[in-house]
Short mmCIF file of C-alpha atoms in Angstrom, two decimals:
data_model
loop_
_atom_site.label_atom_id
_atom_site.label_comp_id
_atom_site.label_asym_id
_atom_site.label_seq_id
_atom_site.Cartn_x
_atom_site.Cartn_y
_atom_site.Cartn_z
CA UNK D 1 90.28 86.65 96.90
CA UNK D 2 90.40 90.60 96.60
CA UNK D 3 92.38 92.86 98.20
CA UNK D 4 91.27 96.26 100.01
CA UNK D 5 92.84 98.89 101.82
CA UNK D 6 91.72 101.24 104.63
CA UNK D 7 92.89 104.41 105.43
CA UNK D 8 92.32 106.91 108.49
CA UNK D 9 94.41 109.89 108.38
CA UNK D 10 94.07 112.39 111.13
CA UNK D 11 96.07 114.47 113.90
CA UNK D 12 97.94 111.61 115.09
CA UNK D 13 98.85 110.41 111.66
CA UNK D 14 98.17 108.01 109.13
CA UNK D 15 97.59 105.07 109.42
CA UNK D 16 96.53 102.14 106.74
CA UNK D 17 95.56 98.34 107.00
CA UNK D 18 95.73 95.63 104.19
CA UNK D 19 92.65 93.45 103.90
CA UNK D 20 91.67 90.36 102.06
CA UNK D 21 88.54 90.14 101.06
CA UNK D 22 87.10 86.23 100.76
CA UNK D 23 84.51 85.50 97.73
CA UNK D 24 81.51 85.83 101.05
CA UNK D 25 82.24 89.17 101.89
CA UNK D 26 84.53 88.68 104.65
CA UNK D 27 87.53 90.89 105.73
CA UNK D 28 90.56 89.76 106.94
CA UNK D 29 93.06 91.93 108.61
CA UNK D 30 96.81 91.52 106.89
CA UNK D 31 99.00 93.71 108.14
CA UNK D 32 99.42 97.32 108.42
CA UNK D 33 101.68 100.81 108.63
CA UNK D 34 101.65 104.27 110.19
CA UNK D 35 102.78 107.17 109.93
CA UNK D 36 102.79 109.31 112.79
CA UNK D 37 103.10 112.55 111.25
CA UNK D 38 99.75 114.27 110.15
CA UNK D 39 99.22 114.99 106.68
CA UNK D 40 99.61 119.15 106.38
CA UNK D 41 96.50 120.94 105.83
CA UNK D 42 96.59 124.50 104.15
CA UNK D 43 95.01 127.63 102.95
CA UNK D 44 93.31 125.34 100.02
CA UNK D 45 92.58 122.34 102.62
CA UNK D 46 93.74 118.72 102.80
CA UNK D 47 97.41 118.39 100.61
CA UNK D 48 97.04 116.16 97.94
CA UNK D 49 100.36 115.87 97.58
CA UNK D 50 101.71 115.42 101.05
CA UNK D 51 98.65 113.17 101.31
CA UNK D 52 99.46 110.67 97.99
CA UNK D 53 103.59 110.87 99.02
CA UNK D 54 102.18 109.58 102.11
CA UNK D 55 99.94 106.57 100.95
CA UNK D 56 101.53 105.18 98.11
CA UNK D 57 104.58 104.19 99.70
CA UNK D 58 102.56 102.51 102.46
CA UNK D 59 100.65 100.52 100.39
CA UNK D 60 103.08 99.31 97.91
CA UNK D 61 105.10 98.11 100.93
CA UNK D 62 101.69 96.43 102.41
CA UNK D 63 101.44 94.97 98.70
CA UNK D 64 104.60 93.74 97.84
CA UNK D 65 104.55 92.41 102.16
CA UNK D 66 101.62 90.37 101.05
CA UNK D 67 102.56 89.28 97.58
CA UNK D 68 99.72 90.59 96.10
CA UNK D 69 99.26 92.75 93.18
CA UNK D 70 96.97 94.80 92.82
CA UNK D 71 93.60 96.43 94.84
CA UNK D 72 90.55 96.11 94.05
CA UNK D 73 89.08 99.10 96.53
CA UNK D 74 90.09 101.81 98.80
CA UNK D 75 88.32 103.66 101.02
CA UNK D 76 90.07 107.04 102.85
CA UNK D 77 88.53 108.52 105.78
CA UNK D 78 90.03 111.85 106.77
CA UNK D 79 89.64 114.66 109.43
CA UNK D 80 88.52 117.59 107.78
CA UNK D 81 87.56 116.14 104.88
CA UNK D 82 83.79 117.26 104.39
CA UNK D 83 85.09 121.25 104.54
CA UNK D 84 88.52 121.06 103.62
CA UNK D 85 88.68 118.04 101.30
CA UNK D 86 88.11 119.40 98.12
CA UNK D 87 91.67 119.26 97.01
CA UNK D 88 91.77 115.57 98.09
CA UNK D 89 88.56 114.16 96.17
CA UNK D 90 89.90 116.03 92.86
CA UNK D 91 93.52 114.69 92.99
CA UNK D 92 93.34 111.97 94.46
CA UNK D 93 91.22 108.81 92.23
CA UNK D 94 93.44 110.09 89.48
CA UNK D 95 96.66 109.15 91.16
CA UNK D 96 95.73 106.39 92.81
CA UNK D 97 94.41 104.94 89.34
CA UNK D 98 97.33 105.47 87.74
CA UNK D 99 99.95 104.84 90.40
CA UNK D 100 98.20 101.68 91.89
CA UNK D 101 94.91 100.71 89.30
CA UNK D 102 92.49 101.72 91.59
CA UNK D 103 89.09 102.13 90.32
CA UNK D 104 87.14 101.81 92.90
CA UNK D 105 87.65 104.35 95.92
CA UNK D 106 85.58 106.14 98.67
CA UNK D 107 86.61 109.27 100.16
CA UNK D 108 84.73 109.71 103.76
CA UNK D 109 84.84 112.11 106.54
CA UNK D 110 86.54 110.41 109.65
CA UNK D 111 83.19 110.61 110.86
CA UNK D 112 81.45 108.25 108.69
CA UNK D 113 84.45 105.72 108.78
CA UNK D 114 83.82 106.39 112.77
CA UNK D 115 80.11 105.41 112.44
CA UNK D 116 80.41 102.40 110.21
CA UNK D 117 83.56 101.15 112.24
CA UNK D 118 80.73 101.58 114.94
CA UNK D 119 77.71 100.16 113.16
CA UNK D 120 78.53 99.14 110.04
CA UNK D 121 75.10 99.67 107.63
CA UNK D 122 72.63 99.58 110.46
CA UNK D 123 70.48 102.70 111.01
CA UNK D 124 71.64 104.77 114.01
CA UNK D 125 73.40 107.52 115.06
CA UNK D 126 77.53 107.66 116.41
CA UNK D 127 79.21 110.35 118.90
CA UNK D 128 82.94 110.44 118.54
CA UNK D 129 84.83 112.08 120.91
CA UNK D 130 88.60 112.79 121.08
CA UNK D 131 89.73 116.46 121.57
CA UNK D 132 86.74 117.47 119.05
CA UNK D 133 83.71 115.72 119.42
CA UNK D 134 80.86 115.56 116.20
CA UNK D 135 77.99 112.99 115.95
CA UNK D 136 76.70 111.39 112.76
CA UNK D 137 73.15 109.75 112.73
CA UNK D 138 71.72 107.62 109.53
CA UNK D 139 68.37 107.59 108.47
CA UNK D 140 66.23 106.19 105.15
CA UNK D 141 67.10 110.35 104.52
CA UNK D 142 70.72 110.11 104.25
CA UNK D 143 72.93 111.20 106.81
CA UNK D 144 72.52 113.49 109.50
CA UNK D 145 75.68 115.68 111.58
CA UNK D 146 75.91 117.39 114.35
CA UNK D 147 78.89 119.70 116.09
CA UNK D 148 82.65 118.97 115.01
CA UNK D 149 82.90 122.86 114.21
CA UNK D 150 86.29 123.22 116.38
CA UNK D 151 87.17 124.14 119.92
CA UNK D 152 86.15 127.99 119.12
CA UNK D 153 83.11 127.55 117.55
CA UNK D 154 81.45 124.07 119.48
CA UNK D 155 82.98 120.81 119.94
CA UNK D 156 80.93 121.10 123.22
CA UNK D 157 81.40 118.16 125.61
CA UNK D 158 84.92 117.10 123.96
CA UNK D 159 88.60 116.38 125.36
CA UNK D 160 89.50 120.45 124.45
CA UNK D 161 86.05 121.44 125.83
CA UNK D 162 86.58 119.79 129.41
CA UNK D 163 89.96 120.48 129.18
CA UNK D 164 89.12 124.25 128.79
CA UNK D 165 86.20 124.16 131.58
CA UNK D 166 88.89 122.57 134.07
CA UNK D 167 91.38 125.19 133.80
CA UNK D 168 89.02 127.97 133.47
CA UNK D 169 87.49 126.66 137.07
CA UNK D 170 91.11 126.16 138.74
CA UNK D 171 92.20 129.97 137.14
CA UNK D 172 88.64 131.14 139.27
CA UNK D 173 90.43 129.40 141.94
CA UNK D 174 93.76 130.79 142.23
CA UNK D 175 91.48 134.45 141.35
CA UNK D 176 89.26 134.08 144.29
CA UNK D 177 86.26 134.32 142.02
CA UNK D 178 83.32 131.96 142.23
CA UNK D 179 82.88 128.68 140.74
CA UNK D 180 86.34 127.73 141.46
CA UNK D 181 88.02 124.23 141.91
CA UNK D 182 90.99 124.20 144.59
CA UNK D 183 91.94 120.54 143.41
CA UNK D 184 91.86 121.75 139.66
CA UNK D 185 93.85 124.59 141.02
CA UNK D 186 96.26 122.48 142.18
CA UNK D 187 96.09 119.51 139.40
CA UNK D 188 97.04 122.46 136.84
CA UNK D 189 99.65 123.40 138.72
CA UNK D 190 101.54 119.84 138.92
CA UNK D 191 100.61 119.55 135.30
CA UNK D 192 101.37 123.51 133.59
CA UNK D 193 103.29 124.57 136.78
CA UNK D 194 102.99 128.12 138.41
CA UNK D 195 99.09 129.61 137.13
CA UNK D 196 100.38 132.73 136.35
CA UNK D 197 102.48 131.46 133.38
CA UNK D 198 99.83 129.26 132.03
CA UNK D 199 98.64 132.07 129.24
CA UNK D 200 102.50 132.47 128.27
CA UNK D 201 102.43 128.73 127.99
CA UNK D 202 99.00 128.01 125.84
CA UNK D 203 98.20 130.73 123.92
CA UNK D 204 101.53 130.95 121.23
CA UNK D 205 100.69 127.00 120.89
CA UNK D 206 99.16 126.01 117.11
CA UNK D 207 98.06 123.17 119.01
CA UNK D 208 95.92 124.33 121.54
CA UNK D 209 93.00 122.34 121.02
CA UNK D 210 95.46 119.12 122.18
CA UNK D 211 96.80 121.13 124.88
CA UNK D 212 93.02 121.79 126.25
CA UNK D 213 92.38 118.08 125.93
CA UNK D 214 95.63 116.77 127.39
CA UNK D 215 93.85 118.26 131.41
CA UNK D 216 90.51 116.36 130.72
CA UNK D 217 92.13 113.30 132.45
CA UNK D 218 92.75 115.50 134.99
CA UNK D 219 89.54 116.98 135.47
CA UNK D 220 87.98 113.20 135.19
CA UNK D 221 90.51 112.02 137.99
CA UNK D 222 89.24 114.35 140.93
CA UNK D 223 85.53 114.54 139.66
CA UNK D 224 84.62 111.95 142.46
CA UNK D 225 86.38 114.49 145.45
CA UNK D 226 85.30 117.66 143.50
CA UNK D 227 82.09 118.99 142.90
CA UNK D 228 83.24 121.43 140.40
CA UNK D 229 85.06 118.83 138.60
CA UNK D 230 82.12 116.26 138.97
CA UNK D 231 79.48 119.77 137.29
CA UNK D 232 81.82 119.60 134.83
CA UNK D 233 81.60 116.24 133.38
CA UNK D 234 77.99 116.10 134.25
CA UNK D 235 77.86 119.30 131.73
CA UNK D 236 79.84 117.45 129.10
CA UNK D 237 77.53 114.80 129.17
CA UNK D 238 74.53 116.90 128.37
CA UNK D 239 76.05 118.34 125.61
CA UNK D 240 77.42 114.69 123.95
CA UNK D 241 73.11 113.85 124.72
CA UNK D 242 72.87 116.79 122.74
CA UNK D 243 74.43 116.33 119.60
CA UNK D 244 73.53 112.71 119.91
CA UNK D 245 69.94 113.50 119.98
CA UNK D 246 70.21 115.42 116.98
CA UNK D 247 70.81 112.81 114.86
CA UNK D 248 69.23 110.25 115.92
CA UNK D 249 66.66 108.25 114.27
CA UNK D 250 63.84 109.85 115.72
CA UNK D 251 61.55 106.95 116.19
CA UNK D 252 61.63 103.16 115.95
CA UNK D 253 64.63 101.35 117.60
CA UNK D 254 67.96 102.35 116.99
CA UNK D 255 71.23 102.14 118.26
CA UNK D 256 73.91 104.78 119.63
CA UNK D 257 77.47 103.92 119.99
CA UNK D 258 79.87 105.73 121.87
CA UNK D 259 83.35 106.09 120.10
CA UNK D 260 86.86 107.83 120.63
CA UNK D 261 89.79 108.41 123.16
CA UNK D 262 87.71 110.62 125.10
CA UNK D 263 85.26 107.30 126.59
CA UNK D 264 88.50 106.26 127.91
CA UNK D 265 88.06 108.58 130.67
CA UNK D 266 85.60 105.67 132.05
CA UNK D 267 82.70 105.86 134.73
CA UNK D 268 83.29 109.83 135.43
CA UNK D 269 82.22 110.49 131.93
CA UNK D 270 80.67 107.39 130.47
CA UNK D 271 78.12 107.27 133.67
CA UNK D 272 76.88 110.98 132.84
CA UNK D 273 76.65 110.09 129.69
CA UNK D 274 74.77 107.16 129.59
CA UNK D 275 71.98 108.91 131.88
CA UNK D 276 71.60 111.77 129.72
CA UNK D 277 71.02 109.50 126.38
CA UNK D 278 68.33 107.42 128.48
CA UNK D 279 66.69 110.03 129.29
CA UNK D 280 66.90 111.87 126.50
CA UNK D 281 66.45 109.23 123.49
CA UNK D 282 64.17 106.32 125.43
CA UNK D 283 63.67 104.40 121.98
CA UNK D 284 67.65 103.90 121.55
CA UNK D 285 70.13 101.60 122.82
CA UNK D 286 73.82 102.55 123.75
CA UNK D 287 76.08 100.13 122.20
CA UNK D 288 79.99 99.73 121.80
CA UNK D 289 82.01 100.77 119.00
CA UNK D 290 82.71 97.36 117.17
CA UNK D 291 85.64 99.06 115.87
CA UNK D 292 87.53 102.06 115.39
CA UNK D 293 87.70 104.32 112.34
CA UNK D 294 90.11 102.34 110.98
CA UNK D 295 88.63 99.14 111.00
CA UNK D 296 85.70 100.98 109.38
CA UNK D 297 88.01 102.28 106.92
CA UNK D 298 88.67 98.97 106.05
CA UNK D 299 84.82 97.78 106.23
CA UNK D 300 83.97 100.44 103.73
CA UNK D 301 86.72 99.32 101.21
CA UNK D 302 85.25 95.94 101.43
CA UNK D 303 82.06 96.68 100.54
CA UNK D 304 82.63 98.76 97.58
CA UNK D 305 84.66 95.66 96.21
CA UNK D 306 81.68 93.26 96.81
CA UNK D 307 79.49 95.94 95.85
CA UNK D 308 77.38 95.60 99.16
CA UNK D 309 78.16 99.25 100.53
CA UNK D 310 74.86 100.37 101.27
CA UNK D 311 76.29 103.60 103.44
CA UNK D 312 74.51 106.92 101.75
CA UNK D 313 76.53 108.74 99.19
CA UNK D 314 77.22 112.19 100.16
CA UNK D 315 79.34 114.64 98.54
CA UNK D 316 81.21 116.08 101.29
CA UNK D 317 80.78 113.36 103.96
CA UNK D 318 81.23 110.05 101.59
CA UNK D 319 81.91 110.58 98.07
CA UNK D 320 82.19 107.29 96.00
CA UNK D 321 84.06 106.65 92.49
CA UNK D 322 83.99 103.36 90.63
CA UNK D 323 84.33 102.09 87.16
CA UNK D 324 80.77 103.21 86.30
CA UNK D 325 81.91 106.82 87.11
CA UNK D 326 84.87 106.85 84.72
#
């Protein structure tokens, strides 16, 4: 028996899961910690510090929990990491090598922990949706991406996006301008309080993409009353179809899965959604997630320690060290 240890570390926290690892392949779960404080991200990217003062202490605890000694893999997937990860995948095999013996170690983008949490090695392609939203297709070619460049710049169809698009349509509202939503009008007021202060309220906020995101239950709660509310998610969907499209495998059958807080909106979303990928990608099938990021965190690890990871080596979305790279 091996043992292997996943990581997902995003803007909820981090979180990490002890595996074993039988001599067929198979992962069990052990245990796990979290820590619900995100890891800082700077002028120079992901800390590698904050990151490693973070981890180590986790997984000597998981360790010592477990009675075993030592790990064979690990496998790190991190928001941000294929632009600002650069600090992260020069710092990081060093320390872990020294402070725990790891040799072998992957270092993904959350979205490719997100796709094979989803799919594991099969050919495909994986929306995940949260506040941000980015998709992430595999092909014989390597891997293909699609959005995840922020609430300002796209994201289009995410939690900050319909967020944004509800309180932009209750603001026309309260204006007396067209396209406005009196029952997002008044949602945003029972949620924000008085209109008027909402700008006082959101804009000084460093987290205004969760802000945005926190109304898209909202909007998703009067979409069946509300025809601006109902546009809205419709709208969303086209744009998930969209970035979903792009990646896909664009013949022969494949598989889309649908992952993320932001499905948990349910039927006011999800049924959008799943008319715009039929219509738009005939050949594929939507599937669920099999698991989340984490548990594909965890998948990856094991596979590097069997040496059955098949997952394309990239060097921004999944860069891979081992023994033969030292």
């Amino acid at each position: 028996m091996s043992w292997v240890l996943g990581v997902d570390s995003g803007g909820s926290g981090v979180r990490c899961v002890l595996g074993a690892v039988e001599p067929g392949g198979a992962v069990t779960v052990v245990s796990s910690a979290e820590s619900a404080e995100p890891v800082r991200t700077g002028p120079s990217g992901i800390d590698p510090e904050e990151f490693a003062a973070r981890l180590l202490p986790a997984a000597r605890a998981l360790l010592a929990e477990a009675g075993a000694e030592g790990l064979s893999a690990v496998a790190v997937g991190a928001t941000g990491m294929a632009t600002l990860g650069d600090g992260l995948r020069a710092a990081l095999p060093g320390v872990l090598e020294r402070s725990l013996g790891v040799r072998r170690l992957a270092l993904a983008a959350d979205a490719v922990t997100a796709y094979a949490g989803a799919l594991g090695q099969r050919p495909g392609a994986v929306v995940a949706a949260g506040t941000g939203v980015i998709a992430l297709g595999m092909t014989p070619e390597g891997w293909r991406r699609a959005d995840g460049w922020g609430h300002l710049l796209g994201d289009c169809g995410s939690g900050a996006w319909i967020g944004r698009a509800g309180l932009e349509a209750a603001l026309r509202s309260y204006d007396g301008r067209r396209g406005g939503s009196a029952a997002l009008l008044s949602a945003m007021e029972s949620f924000f309080g008085p209109a008027g202060e909402l700008p006082g309220l959101l804009y000084p906020r460093s987290d205004r993409p969760a802000v945005l995101a926190s109304f898209a239950p909202e909007v998703a709660r009067r979409a069946a009353g509300d025809p601006v509310a109902r546009s809205i998610l419709a709208q969303a969907a086209e744009h998930i179809a969209d970035a979903a499209a792009a990646v896909c495998p664009p013949s022969g059958e494949c598989e889309v899965a649908l992952t993320g807080g932001l499905f948990k909106l349910g039927e006011p979303l999800l049924g959008p959604v799943r008319a715009e990928l039929s219509a738009r990608l005939p050949h594929a099938t939507t599937v669920a997630a099999a698991t989340d990021p984490l548990g594909g965190a965890l998948f990856v690890a094991a596979g590097l320690a069997t040496g059955s990871l098949r997952l394309p080596s990239d060097p921004r979305l999944l860069n891979v060290s081992t023994d033969q790279d030292r």
